[in-house]
Coordinates of C-alpha atoms and ligand atoms in Angstrom, one line a residue:
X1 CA -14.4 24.0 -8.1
X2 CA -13.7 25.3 -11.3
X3 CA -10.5 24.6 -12.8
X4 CA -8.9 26.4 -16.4
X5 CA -5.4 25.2 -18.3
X6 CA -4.3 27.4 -20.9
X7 CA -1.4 25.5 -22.6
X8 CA 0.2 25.7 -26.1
X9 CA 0.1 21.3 -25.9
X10 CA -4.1 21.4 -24.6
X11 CA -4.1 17.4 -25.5
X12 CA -1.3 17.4 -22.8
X13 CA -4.7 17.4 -20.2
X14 CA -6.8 14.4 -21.3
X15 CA -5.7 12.6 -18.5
X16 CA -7.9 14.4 -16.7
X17 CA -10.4 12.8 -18.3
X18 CA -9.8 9.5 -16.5
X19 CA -10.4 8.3 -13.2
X20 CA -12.0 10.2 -10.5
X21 CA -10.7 13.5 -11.8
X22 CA -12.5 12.6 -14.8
X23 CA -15.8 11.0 -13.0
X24 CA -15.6 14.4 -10.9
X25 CA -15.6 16.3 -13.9
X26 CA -18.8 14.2 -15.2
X27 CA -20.4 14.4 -11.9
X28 CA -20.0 18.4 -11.9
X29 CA -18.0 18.8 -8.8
X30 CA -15.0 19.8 -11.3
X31 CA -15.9 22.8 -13.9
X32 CA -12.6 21.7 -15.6
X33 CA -11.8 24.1 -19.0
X34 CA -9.0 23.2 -21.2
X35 CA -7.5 26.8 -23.6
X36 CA -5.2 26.3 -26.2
X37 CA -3.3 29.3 -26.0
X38 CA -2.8 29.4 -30.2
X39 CA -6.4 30.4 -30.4
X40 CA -5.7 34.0 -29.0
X41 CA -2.7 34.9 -31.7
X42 CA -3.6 36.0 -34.7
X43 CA -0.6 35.7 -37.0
X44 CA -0.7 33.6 -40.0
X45 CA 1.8 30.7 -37.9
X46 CA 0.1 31.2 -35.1
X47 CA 3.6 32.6 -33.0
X48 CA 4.0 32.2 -29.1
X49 CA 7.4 32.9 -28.5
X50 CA 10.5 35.2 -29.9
X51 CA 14.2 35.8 -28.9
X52 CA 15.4 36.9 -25.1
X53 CA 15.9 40.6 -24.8
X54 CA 19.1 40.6 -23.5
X55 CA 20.4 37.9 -25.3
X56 CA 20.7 34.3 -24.2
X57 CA 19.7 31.1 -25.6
X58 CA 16.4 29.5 -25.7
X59 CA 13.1 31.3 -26.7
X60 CA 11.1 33.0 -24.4
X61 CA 6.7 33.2 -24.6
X62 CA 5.2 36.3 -26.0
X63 CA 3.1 38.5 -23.6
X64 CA -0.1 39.2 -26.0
X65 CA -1.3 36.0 -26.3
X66 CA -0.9 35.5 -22.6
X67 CA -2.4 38.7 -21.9
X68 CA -5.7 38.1 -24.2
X69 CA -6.1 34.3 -23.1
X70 CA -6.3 35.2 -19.3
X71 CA -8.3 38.6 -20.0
X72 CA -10.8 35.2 -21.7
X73 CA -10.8 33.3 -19.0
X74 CA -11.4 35.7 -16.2
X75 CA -14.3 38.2 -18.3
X76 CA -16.4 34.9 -17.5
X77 CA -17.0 35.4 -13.9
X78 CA -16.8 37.9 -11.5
X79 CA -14.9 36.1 -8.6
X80 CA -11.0 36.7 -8.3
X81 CA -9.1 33.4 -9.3
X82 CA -5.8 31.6 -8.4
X83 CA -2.9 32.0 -11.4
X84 CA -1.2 29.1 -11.0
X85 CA 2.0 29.2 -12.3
X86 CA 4.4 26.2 -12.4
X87 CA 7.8 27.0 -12.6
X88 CA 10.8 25.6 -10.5
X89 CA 11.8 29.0 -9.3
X90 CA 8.1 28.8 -7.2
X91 CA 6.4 27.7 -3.7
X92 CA 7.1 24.2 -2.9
X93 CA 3.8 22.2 -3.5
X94 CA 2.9 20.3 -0.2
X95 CA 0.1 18.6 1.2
X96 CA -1.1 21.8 3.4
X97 CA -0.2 24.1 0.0
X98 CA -2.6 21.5 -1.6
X99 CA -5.2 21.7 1.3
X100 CA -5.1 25.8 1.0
X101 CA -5.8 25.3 -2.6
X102 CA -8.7 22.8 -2.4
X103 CA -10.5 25.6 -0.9
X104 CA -10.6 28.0 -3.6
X105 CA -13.3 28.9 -6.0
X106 CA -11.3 28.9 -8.9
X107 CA -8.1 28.1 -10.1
X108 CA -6.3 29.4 -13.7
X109 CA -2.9 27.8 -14.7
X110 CA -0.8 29.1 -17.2
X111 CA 1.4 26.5 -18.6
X112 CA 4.5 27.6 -19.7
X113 CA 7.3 26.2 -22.2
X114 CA 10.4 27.4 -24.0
X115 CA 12.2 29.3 -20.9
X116 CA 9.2 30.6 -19.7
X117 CA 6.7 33.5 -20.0
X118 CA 7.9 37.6 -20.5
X119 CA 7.8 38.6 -17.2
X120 CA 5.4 41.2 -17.6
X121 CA 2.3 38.6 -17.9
X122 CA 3.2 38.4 -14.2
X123 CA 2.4 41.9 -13.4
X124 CA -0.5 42.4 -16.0
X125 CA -2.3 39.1 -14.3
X126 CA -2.0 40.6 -10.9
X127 CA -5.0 43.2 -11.7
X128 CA -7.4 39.9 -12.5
X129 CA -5.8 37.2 -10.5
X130 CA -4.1 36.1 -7.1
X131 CA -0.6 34.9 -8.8
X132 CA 1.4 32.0 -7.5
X133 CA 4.2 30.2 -9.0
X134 CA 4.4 26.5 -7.5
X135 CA 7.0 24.2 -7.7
X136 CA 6.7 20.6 -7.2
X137 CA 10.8 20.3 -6.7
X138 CA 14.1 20.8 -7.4
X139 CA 14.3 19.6 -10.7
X140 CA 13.7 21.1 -14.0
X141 CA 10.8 19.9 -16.4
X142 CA 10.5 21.0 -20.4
X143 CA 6.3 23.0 -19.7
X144 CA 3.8 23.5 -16.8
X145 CA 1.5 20.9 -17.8
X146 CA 3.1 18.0 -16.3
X147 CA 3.3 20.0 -13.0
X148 CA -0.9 21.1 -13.8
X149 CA -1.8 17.2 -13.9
X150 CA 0.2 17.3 -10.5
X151 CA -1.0 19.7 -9.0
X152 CA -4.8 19.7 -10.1
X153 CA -4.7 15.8 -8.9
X154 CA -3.4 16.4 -5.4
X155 CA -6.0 19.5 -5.0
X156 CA -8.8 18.2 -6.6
X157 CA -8.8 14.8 -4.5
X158 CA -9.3 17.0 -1.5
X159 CA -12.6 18.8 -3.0
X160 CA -15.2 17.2 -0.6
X161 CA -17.0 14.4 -2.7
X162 CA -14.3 13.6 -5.2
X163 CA -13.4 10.6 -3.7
X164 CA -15.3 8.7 -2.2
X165 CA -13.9 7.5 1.0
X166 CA -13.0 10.7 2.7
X167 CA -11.7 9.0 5.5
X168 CA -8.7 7.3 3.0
X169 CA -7.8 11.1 3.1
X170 CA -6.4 10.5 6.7
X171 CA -3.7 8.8 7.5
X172 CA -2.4 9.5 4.0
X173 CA 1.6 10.3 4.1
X174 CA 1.8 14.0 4.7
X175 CA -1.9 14.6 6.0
X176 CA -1.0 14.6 9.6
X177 CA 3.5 14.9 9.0
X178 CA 3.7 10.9 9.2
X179 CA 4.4 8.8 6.8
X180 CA 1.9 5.8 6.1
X181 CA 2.0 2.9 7.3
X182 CA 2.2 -0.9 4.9
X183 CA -0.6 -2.2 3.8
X184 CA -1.5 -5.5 3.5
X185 CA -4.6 -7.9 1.1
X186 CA -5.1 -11.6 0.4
X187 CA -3.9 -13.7 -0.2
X188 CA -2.2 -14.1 3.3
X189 CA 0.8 -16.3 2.2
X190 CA 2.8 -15.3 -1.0
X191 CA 5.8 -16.4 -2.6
X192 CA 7.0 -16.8 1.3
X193 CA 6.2 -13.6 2.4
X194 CA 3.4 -12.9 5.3
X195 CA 1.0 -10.7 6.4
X196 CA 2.1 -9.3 9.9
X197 CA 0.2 -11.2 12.7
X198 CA -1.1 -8.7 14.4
X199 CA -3.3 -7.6 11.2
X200 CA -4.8 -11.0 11.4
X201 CA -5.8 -10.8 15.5
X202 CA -8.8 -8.8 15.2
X203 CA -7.8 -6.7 18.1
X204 CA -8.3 -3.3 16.5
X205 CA -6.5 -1.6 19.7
X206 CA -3.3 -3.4 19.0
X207 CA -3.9 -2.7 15.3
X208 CA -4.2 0.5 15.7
X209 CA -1.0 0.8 18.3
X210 CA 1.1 -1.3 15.7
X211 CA 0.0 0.9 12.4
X212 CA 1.3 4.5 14.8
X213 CA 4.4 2.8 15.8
X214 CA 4.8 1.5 12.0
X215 CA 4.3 5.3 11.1
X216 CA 6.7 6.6 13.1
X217 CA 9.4 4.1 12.1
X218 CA 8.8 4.3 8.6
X219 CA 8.9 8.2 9.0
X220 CA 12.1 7.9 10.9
X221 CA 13.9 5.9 8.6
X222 CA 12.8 8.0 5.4
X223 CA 11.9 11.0 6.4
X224 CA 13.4 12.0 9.8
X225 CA 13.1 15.3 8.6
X226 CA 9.2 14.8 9.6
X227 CA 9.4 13.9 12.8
X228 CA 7.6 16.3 15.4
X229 CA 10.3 18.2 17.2
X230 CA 10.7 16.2 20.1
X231 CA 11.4 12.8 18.5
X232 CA 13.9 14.7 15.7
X233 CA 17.2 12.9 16.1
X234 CA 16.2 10.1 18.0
X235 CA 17.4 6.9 17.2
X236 CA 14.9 5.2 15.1
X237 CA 14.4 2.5 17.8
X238 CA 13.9 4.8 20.2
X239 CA 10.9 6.2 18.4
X240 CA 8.1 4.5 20.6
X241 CA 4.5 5.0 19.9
X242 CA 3.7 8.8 20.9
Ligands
J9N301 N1 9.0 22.0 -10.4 C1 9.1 22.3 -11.7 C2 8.3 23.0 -12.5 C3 8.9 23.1 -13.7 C4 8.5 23.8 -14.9 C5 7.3 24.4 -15.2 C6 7.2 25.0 -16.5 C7 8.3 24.9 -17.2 S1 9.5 24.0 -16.3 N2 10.1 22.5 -13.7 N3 10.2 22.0 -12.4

């Protein structure tokens, strides 16, 4: 998968130098290119933003810059990319969003700051690229990179081969609508506190039996708005193994 950031704060990425993003990125299974969107301005102080028309307060992110840096990225191959752009105004990011996203080609995000990017880099992009704006909640962050590092990290742990274990992919909260279920190391005493029993029995059947119904409690109690229709509104101890 190839992955491009154009941001006007590029340093804002280098975590995704770390880790397995980053070993992914070393191992070539992530084509990851970082833009600074400065380099395609070409004013003396380097401008990326001007006043609302319209009025209003805040500063809002000029559309030539914008327009040159994704006419850069996507005059470098002939395939039609994602635009990601992260905005709160966009599609919720979830785990099947992220699953839909882990297999695409390509994926371009435009990181916006100030209050955002001239509307018309919206339109423009759609010749050249398959726009979204993606949210990852109700809340309001200051740019788009925070919400890139998100975003890139929950799709790019679901490229085949980036980690290692694709079975720790399962049973993940949100892969399958349950929540997971508590999970347990040595030692098996500590400060008072136990591992469950059953964990210790070596009866995998009953493991596995006690790990659903821990699931479905723990989904119940923080997320009942999970639970497959016909257990929705069920009193929590009435949500028996399924
Ligand atoms: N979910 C979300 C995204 C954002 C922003 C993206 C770019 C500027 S603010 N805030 N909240």
């Amino acid at each position: 998968m190839r992955v491009d950031v154009i941001s006007i704060f590029p340093e804002y990425l280098a975590p995704l130098d770390l880790s397995l993003i980053g070993k992914a990125r070393r191992s070539g299974l992530l084509d990851l290119h970082v833009h600074d969107l400065r380099t395609f301005t070409h004013d003396r102080h380097r401008t990326v933003d001007d006043t609302p028309y319209g009025g209003g307060a805040g500063m809002v992110m000029k559309p030539e810059p914008w327009g040159e840096a994704l006419d850069h990225v996507a005059d470098q191959e002939d395939s039609r990319p994602i635009l990601i752009v992260p905005g709160p105004g966009g599609a919720r990011l979830d785990q099947s969003l992220a699953r839909q996203l882990a297999a695409a080609d390509w994926l371009v995000f435009a990181c916006g700051r100030y209050e955002g990017i001239d509307e018309r880099v919206y339109d423009y992009a759609q010749s050249t690229y398959d726009v979204r704006v993606i949210s990852l909640g109700d809340y309001v962050l200051n740019g788009g990179e925070v919400a890139a590092l998100a975003i890139i990290e929950a799709v790019a742990r679901l490229v085949p081969g980036v980690i290692g274990n694709a079975a720790s992919l399962f049973e993940e909260s949100h892969e399958d609508g349950l929540l997971e279920y508590p999970i347990y190391t040595k030692p098996e005493q500590w400060q008072g506190f136990s591992v469950p029993d059953v964990l210790l029995s070596g009866d995998h059947g009953r493991i596995a039996q006690w790990r659903h119904q821990q699931r479905l409690d723990r989904t119940a109690a923080r997320r009942p708005d999970l639970l497959p229709p016909e257990l929705a509104g069920a009193p929590e101890d009435l949500v028996v193994g399924v």
